[in-house]
Coordinates of C-alpha atoms and ligand atoms in Angstrom, one line a residue:
M1 CA 37.6 114.7 22.3
V2 CA 40.0 112.8 24.6
T3 CA 37.9 110.0 24.2
S4 CA 38.3 108.2 21.0
S5 CA 39.7 105.3 22.9
K6 CA 37.2 103.0 24.3
T7 CA 39.4 102.2 27.2
F8 CA 40.0 105.7 28.5
L9 CA 38.7 105.9 32.1
W10 CA 36.7 108.8 33.4
G11 CA 36.6 109.0 37.2
A12 CA 36.5 111.1 40.3
A13 CA 38.8 111.0 43.4
T14 CA 38.6 111.4 47.2
S15 CA 40.7 110.5 50.1
S16 CA 40.0 108.7 53.4
Y17 CA 40.5 111.5 56.0
Q18 CA 38.7 114.1 53.8
I19 CA 35.4 112.2 53.5
E20 CA 35.1 109.1 55.8
G21 CA 34.5 110.5 59.2
A22 CA 34.0 107.7 61.8
W23 CA 37.4 108.8 63.1
N24 CA 37.4 106.5 66.1
E25 CA 34.9 103.8 65.1
D26 CA 35.2 100.0 64.7
G27 CA 38.6 99.8 66.2
K28 CA 40.3 102.6 64.1
G29 CA 43.5 104.0 65.6
E30 CA 44.3 107.7 65.7
S31 CA 46.0 109.2 62.7
I32 CA 48.4 112.2 62.5
W33 CA 45.5 114.2 60.9
D34 CA 43.2 113.3 63.8
R35 CA 45.8 114.7 66.2
Y36 CA 46.6 117.7 64.0
A37 CA 43.0 118.7 63.4
H38 CA 42.2 118.3 67.1
T39 CA 44.9 120.7 68.0
P40 CA 43.5 124.2 68.4
G41 CA 44.6 126.8 65.8
R42 CA 45.7 124.3 63.2
I43 CA 42.6 124.3 60.9
K44 CA 41.3 127.6 59.5
D45 CA 37.6 127.1 60.5
G46 CA 38.5 125.1 63.6
K47 CA 36.8 122.0 62.2
T48 CA 38.0 118.4 62.0
G49 CA 37.5 115.4 59.8
D50 CA 35.7 113.5 62.7
V51 CA 32.5 113.3 60.7
A52 CA 33.4 115.0 57.3
C53 CA 31.1 113.5 54.7
D54 CA 30.2 110.5 56.9
H55 CA 31.1 108.4 53.9
Y56 CA 32.0 105.5 56.2
H57 CA 28.3 105.1 56.9
R58 CA 27.0 106.4 53.5
Y59 CA 29.3 104.7 51.1
Q60 CA 26.4 102.8 49.4
N61 CA 24.6 106.0 48.6
D62 CA 27.8 107.6 47.4
V63 CA 28.5 104.6 45.1
A64 CA 24.9 105.0 43.7
L65 CA 25.7 108.7 43.0
M66 CA 28.9 107.6 41.1
K67 CA 26.8 105.2 39.1
Q68 CA 24.3 107.9 38.3
I69 CA 27.2 110.1 37.0
G70 CA 28.4 107.1 35.0
L71 CA 32.0 107.0 36.4
D72 CA 34.2 104.3 34.9
A73 CA 36.5 104.5 37.9
Y74 CA 36.7 105.8 41.5
R75 CA 40.0 106.7 43.2
F76 CA 39.9 106.6 47.0
S77 CA 42.5 106.0 49.7
I78 CA 42.7 103.7 52.7
A79 CA 43.1 104.9 56.2
W80 CA 46.2 103.0 57.5
P81 CA 45.1 103.3 61.2
R82 CA 41.8 101.6 60.3
I83 CA 43.7 98.6 59.2
L84 CA 46.6 98.6 61.7
P85 CA 45.6 100.8 64.6
E86 CA 49.0 100.3 66.2
G87 CA 50.8 101.0 62.9
R88 CA 52.1 97.5 62.7
G89 CA 51.1 94.1 64.1
A90 CA 47.5 93.4 64.9
V91 CA 45.1 93.7 62.0
N92 CA 41.7 95.3 62.6
Q93 CA 39.4 93.1 60.6
R94 CA 36.5 95.6 60.9
G95 CA 38.6 98.2 59.1
L96 CA 39.4 95.8 56.2
D97 CA 35.7 94.8 56.1
F98 CA 34.8 98.4 55.3
Y99 CA 37.1 98.6 52.3
N100 CA 36.0 95.1 51.2
R101 CA 32.4 96.3 51.2
L102 CA 33.3 99.5 49.3
V103 CA 35.2 97.6 46.7
D104 CA 32.4 95.1 46.2
A105 CA 29.8 97.8 45.9
L106 CA 32.0 99.6 43.2
L107 CA 32.5 96.4 41.2
A108 CA 28.8 95.5 41.5
N109 CA 28.1 98.9 39.8
G110 CA 30.7 98.5 37.1
I111 CA 33.1 101.1 38.6
Q112 CA 36.8 100.2 38.8
P113 CA 38.5 100.9 42.1
F114 CA 41.8 102.8 42.0
V115 CA 43.2 102.5 45.5
T116 CA 45.7 104.9 47.0
L117 CA 47.5 103.3 50.0
Y118 CA 48.8 106.5 51.6
H119 CA 47.0 109.8 51.4
W120 CA 48.6 111.3 54.5
D121 CA 46.8 109.7 57.5
L122 CA 49.8 108.0 59.1
P123 CA 49.0 106.2 62.4
Q124 CA 49.9 108.5 65.2
V125 CA 51.7 105.7 67.0
L126 CA 54.2 105.6 64.1
Q127 CA 54.6 109.4 64.3
D128 CA 55.4 109.0 68.0
K129 CA 58.3 106.7 66.9
G130 CA 59.6 109.3 64.4
G131 CA 57.2 109.3 61.5
W132 CA 58.4 109.5 57.9
P133 CA 61.8 111.0 58.9
A134 CA 62.5 107.6 60.5
R135 CA 63.6 104.8 58.2
A136 CA 61.7 102.2 60.1
T137 CA 58.4 103.7 58.8
V138 CA 59.4 102.3 55.4
E139 CA 59.2 98.8 56.7
A140 CA 55.9 99.6 58.4
F141 CA 54.4 100.9 55.2
V142 CA 55.5 97.6 53.4
E143 CA 53.8 95.6 56.1
Y144 CA 50.6 97.7 55.8
T145 CA 50.7 97.3 52.0
D146 CA 51.0 93.6 52.4
V147 CA 48.0 93.3 54.6
V148 CA 45.8 95.5 52.4
T149 CA 46.8 94.0 49.1
R150 CA 46.3 90.4 50.4
S151 CA 42.8 91.3 51.4
L152 CA 41.7 93.4 48.3
G153 CA 44.2 92.4 45.7
D154 CA 42.0 89.8 44.0
R155 CA 39.5 92.6 43.1
V156 CA 41.5 95.8 43.0
K157 CA 43.6 96.0 39.9
N158 CA 45.0 99.5 40.1
W159 CA 47.2 100.6 43.1
I160 CA 48.7 103.9 43.9
T161 CA 51.3 103.7 46.6
H162 CA 51.5 107.4 47.7
N163 CA 49.6 110.6 47.0
E164 CA 51.8 113.7 46.6
P165 CA 54.9 112.9 48.7
W166 CA 55.9 116.5 48.3
C167 CA 52.9 117.6 50.4
A168 CA 53.5 114.9 53.0
S169 CA 57.2 115.8 53.4
V170 CA 57.4 119.6 52.6
L171 CA 54.0 120.8 53.9
G172 CA 54.0 118.4 56.8
Q173 CA 57.6 118.6 57.9
L174 CA 59.0 121.9 56.6
V175 CA 56.3 124.4 56.2
G176 CA 54.2 122.9 59.1
V177 CA 50.8 123.6 57.6
H178 CA 49.9 119.9 57.3
A179 CA 50.2 117.1 59.8
P180 CA 52.3 116.5 61.8
G181 CA 53.0 120.2 61.6
A182 CA 56.8 120.1 61.9
Q183 CA 59.2 122.8 60.6
D184 CA 62.5 121.2 60.0
A185 CA 64.3 121.0 56.6
E186 CA 66.4 118.0 57.5
S187 CA 63.4 116.0 58.6
A188 CA 61.6 117.0 55.4
L189 CA 64.3 115.7 53.2
C190 CA 64.5 112.4 55.2
A191 CA 60.7 112.1 55.0
A192 CA 60.7 112.6 51.3
H193 CA 63.3 110.0 50.8
H194 CA 61.5 107.5 53.0
L195 CA 58.2 108.1 51.2
L196 CA 59.9 107.4 47.9
L197 CA 61.8 104.4 49.3
S198 CA 58.6 102.9 50.7
H199 CA 56.9 103.3 47.4
G200 CA 59.6 101.3 45.6
A201 CA 59.8 98.7 48.4
A202 CA 56.0 98.2 48.2
V203 CA 55.8 97.7 44.4
P204 CA 56.9 94.0 44.4
V205 CA 54.7 93.3 47.4
I206 CA 51.6 94.6 45.5
R207 CA 52.6 92.7 42.4
A208 CA 52.9 89.5 44.3
N209 CA 49.6 89.9 46.2
S210 CA 47.5 91.4 43.4
L211 CA 48.2 89.4 40.3
G212 CA 47.8 91.2 37.0
S213 CA 47.4 94.6 38.8
E214 CA 48.9 97.9 37.7
V215 CA 51.0 99.9 40.1
G216 CA 52.0 103.6 40.2
I217 CA 52.6 106.6 42.4
T218 CA 50.9 110.0 42.2
L219 CA 52.8 113.3 42.3
N220 CA 51.6 116.9 42.4
L221 CA 53.4 118.4 39.5
I222 CA 53.6 122.1 38.9
P223 CA 54.8 123.5 35.6
A224 CA 57.0 126.5 36.4
V225 CA 58.1 129.4 34.3
P226 CA 60.6 132.2 35.0
A227 CA 58.8 135.6 35.3
S228 CA 61.4 137.2 33.1
G229 CA 64.5 136.5 31.1
S230 CA 66.7 137.7 34.0
T231 CA 69.3 135.3 35.5
A232 CA 67.8 135.8 38.9
D233 CA 64.3 134.7 37.8
Y234 CA 65.7 131.8 35.9
D235 CA 67.5 130.6 39.0
A236 CA 64.3 131.0 41.0
Y237 CA 62.6 128.8 38.4
R238 CA 65.4 126.2 38.5
Q239 CA 65.1 125.9 42.2
Y240 CA 61.3 125.8 42.3
D241 CA 61.1 123.2 39.5
G242 CA 63.9 121.2 41.1
H243 CA 62.3 121.3 44.5
I244 CA 58.8 120.3 43.5
N245 CA 59.1 118.3 40.3
R246 CA 62.6 116.9 39.7
W247 CA 63.4 115.9 43.3
F248 CA 60.6 113.3 43.0
L249 CA 60.6 112.5 39.3
D250 CA 64.3 112.0 38.9
P251 CA 64.8 109.2 41.4
L252 CA 61.5 107.5 40.4
Y253 CA 62.9 107.3 36.9
G254 CA 66.4 106.1 37.8
R255 CA 68.2 109.4 37.8
D256 CA 69.2 109.8 41.4
Y257 CA 68.5 113.2 43.1
P258 CA 69.2 116.3 40.9
P259 CA 72.8 117.5 41.5
D260 CA 71.9 121.2 41.4
L261 CA 69.4 120.8 44.2
V262 CA 71.8 118.6 46.2
R263 CA 74.3 121.5 46.0
D264 CA 71.6 124.0 47.1
Y265 CA 70.6 121.8 50.0
M266 CA 74.2 121.3 51.1
R267 CA 74.8 125.0 51.0
K268 CA 71.7 125.6 53.1
A269 CA 72.9 122.8 55.5
Y270 CA 69.7 120.8 55.0
M271 CA 71.5 117.5 54.7
P272 CA 71.6 115.6 58.0
G273 CA 74.9 113.9 58.5
G274 CA 76.4 115.2 55.3
E275 CA 75.6 115.0 51.6
L276 CA 72.7 112.5 51.0
A277 CA 73.7 110.6 54.1
F278 CA 70.1 109.3 54.3
V279 CA 70.6 107.5 51.0
K280 CA 71.8 103.9 51.7
A281 CA 73.1 101.3 49.2
D282 CA 70.5 100.1 46.8
D283 CA 68.0 102.9 47.8
Y284 CA 68.0 104.4 44.3
R285 CA 67.4 101.0 42.7
T286 CA 64.5 100.3 45.1
I287 CA 62.9 103.7 44.4
A288 CA 63.2 103.3 40.7
A289 CA 61.2 100.0 40.7
P290 CA 59.5 99.9 37.2
C291 CA 55.9 100.9 37.5
D292 CA 52.9 100.7 35.2
F293 CA 51.8 104.3 35.4
L294 CA 52.5 107.7 36.9
G295 CA 49.6 109.6 38.4
V296 CA 49.7 113.4 37.9
N297 CA 47.8 115.8 40.0
Y298 CA 47.5 119.1 38.3
Y299 CA 46.0 122.3 39.7
M300 CA 48.2 125.3 38.7
R301 CA 51.4 126.7 37.3
E302 CA 54.0 128.7 39.2
I303 CA 55.5 131.9 37.8
C304 CA 58.9 132.2 39.5
R305 CA 60.1 135.6 40.6
S306 CA 63.4 136.0 42.4
Q307 CA 63.5 137.6 45.8
D308 CA 67.1 138.6 45.0
I309 CA 66.2 141.5 42.7
P310 CA 66.3 144.7 44.7
E311 CA 63.0 146.6 45.0
E312 CA 64.2 149.5 42.9
E313 CA 65.1 147.2 40.0
N314 CA 62.0 145.3 40.3
Q315 CA 60.5 146.1 36.9
P316 CA 57.2 144.6 35.6
R317 CA 58.1 141.1 34.5
D318 CA 57.4 139.4 31.2
I319 CA 54.7 137.3 32.8
P320 CA 52.5 139.5 35.0
V321 CA 51.0 138.2 38.2
P322 CA 47.6 136.7 37.2
G323 CA 44.7 138.6 38.7
P324 CA 41.8 137.4 40.8
E325 CA 39.6 137.0 37.7
V326 CA 41.6 133.9 36.8
R327 CA 41.7 132.4 40.2
T328 CA 39.6 129.9 42.0
D329 CA 38.3 130.4 45.6
I330 CA 41.5 129.0 47.0
N331 CA 43.5 131.6 45.0
W332 CA 45.0 129.2 42.5
E333 CA 45.4 130.4 39.0
V334 CA 43.3 128.7 36.3
H335 CA 45.8 127.8 33.6
P336 CA 44.7 124.8 31.5
D337 CA 47.8 125.0 29.2
G338 CA 49.9 124.0 32.2
L339 CA 48.3 120.6 32.2
F340 CA 49.3 120.1 28.6
E341 CA 52.8 121.3 29.4
I342 CA 53.4 119.1 32.4
L343 CA 52.0 116.0 30.7
Y344 CA 54.0 116.5 27.6
R345 CA 57.2 117.3 29.6
V346 CA 56.9 114.2 31.8
H347 CA 56.3 112.0 28.8
A348 CA 59.2 113.5 26.8
T349 CA 61.6 113.4 29.7
Y350 CA 60.8 110.3 31.8
R351 CA 58.7 108.1 29.5
P352 CA 56.3 106.6 32.0
R353 CA 54.5 103.6 30.4
K354 CA 51.2 105.2 31.0
L355 CA 49.8 108.3 32.7
Y356 CA 46.6 109.2 34.6
V357 CA 45.5 112.6 35.6
T358 CA 44.7 111.3 39.1
E359 CA 43.4 114.7 40.3
N360 CA 42.3 118.0 38.6
G361 CA 39.6 120.3 39.8
S362 CA 38.6 123.6 41.2
S363 CA 37.3 125.2 44.4
Y364 CA 34.2 127.3 43.8
G365 CA 31.8 127.9 46.6
D366 CA 28.5 128.0 44.5
A367 CA 25.7 127.0 46.8
P368 CA 22.2 125.6 46.1
D369 CA 19.8 128.3 44.8
A370 CA 16.1 128.6 45.8
E371 CA 15.3 125.6 43.6
G372 CA 18.1 123.6 45.3
R373 CA 20.2 123.7 42.1
V374 CA 24.0 124.3 42.2
R375 CA 24.9 126.3 39.1
D376 CA 28.6 126.0 39.1
E377 CA 29.3 127.2 35.6
R378 CA 32.9 128.1 36.4
R379 CA 33.7 124.6 37.3
I380 CA 32.2 123.3 34.1
A381 CA 34.3 125.7 32.1
Y382 CA 37.3 124.7 34.2
L383 CA 36.8 121.0 33.5
R384 CA 36.0 121.5 29.8
D385 CA 39.2 123.5 29.2
H386 CA 41.4 121.1 31.2
F387 CA 39.9 118.1 29.3
A388 CA 40.8 119.9 26.1
A389 CA 44.4 120.4 27.3
A390 CA 44.7 116.7 28.1
Q391 CA 43.3 116.0 24.6
R392 CA 46.0 118.1 23.0
A393 CA 48.7 116.2 25.0
M394 CA 47.3 112.9 23.8
E395 CA 47.4 114.1 20.2
Q396 CA 51.1 114.8 20.8
G397 CA 51.6 111.2 21.8
V398 CA 51.2 111.3 25.6
P399 CA 49.9 107.9 26.7
L400 CA 47.2 109.2 29.0
A401 CA 44.8 106.5 30.1
G402 CA 42.3 108.2 32.4
Y403 CA 41.2 111.3 34.2
F404 CA 40.0 111.7 37.8
V405 CA 38.2 114.8 38.7
W406 CA 38.9 116.2 42.1
S407 CA 36.7 115.8 43.9
L408 CA 33.7 113.5 43.8
M409 CA 32.2 115.6 46.6
D410 CA 32.9 118.6 48.7
N411 CA 35.1 117.6 51.6
F412 CA 37.6 118.5 54.4
E413 CA 40.3 120.5 52.6
W414 CA 43.1 119.9 55.1
G415 CA 44.3 123.1 56.8
E416 CA 41.5 125.0 55.0
G417 CA 38.8 122.9 56.8
F418 CA 35.5 123.1 55.1
T419 CA 36.0 126.5 53.6
Q420 CA 36.8 125.2 50.1
R421 CA 34.4 123.2 48.0
F422 CA 36.1 121.2 45.3
G423 CA 33.3 118.7 44.7
I424 CA 31.0 118.0 41.8
I425 CA 28.6 116.9 44.4
W426 CA 27.4 119.5 47.0
V427 CA 27.5 118.3 50.6
D428 CA 25.5 119.9 53.4
Y429 CA 27.7 119.1 56.3
E430 CA 24.8 119.6 58.8
T431 CA 22.4 117.2 57.2
Q432 CA 24.7 115.2 55.0
E433 CA 22.4 115.8 52.1
R434 CA 24.1 115.4 48.7
I435 CA 23.1 117.4 45.6
L436 CA 24.6 116.8 42.2
K437 CA 26.0 120.2 41.1
D438 CA 25.5 121.3 37.5
S439 CA 29.1 120.2 36.9
A440 CA 28.2 116.6 37.9
H441 CA 25.3 116.6 35.4
W442 CA 27.6 118.1 32.8
Y443 CA 30.2 115.4 33.5
A444 CA 27.5 112.7 33.4
D445 CA 26.4 113.9 30.0
F446 CA 30.0 114.2 28.8
I447 CA 30.8 110.7 29.8
R448 CA 27.6 109.3 28.3
T449 CA 27.6 111.2 25.0
T450 CA 31.1 112.3 24.1
A451 CA 33.3 110.0 25.9
N452 CA 34.3 106.5 24.7
G453 CA 31.8 106.7 21.8
R454 CA 29.1 105.3 24.1
E455 CA 26.4 106.8 22.0
Ligands
LIG501 O1 42.3 118.1 48.6 C1 43.6 118.0 48.0 C2 43.9 116.5 47.9 O2 43.9 115.8 49.1 C3 45.4 116.4 47.4 N1 45.5 117.1 46.2 C4 45.1 118.5 46.1 C5 43.7 118.6 46.6 C6 43.2 120.1 46.7 O3 44.0 120.8 47.5

């Protein structure tokens, strides 16, 4: 199994807004997700993350559950408005204290903290000043990074600047289904650029404040494939792959933005002020700051079908649309080979020093049975098959160093509210009771017996 190396890390992941609750406690400022979820009509079930899993108050218990599962590492994010309620300036010590307590509890239990600095909860005050489309937010992020890494950097040795900048820019600024809910292509492109720029600008700050630490960024990557050999489907594939994968990977690895996409965006008049006017001198160099690892979040592949093929010519394609039997509750296709493909491609093309699967998991709504047991066999099969795909990638030379299951516990799934359950721990949102699902017991067993040759 993946696990011949004794240093391979098995973990689980969460993010601040999805689990913490305590949305306005101990001096925390409002985030764009507080504002967005409080806006009627934005969240499917009308719920908010005000309480979520109440992890802010129950973190000790949650760390004990991680220990029970035998996790080597835990990936969580920090809520920027807990630390700097005004976005910049005055530091809220009580916010920092919470994360200090969490880090200490993890270390006391032998669990390595992997800290994500930005998993989408921008202080609302910064949004009011323009948010990520505004270049000034880059400086604000560096200031926030400095405060956090000075405080935790002696103990936290793995830092992730951003989680999924594609979601923060495209879903938040173009599609409008994530906070702040804007729908503007120009702003989305600027936001994506400033997210990447802030990553690169933060890297040296993290290295200076957290000696000996490793730094990376996490991308949501989607292996894409044309549905047929037609030119139209191939072009749909090129655009999709460019938009979601290459637009982020290329500049991070010193290649500037992909010229084919730049041409597309110019044609569609998405470039504010002309071609790449938002890219200033030295930006590419800043973005491509050498990192220690790349985090890959993998959930699905995309089969690309052109809209340009007229209905009457729309024959069955070489790759049929996958049916509901291979989809999770959120309607994403289960396709473990895609994990192999994307890991291998990233390794072969961009050569990151090291990779982590920083998220992979499935939404299945299995609930406690009469005995209080959650028999989530589909999640066990999902994890087993994806672990095997990662193993194949490692056998082909991919330097994969760890794997974080999404998610440690059921939580607030953004625009879907609490309708999707990704956790290996069941959460009763009324009582806050936690139950280890069968998948958590399976994972515990896997880590103990198979992984790292511990037995
Ligand atoms: O819940 C999210 C997470 O916050 C980011 N990656 C995908 C997960 C499932 O949608």
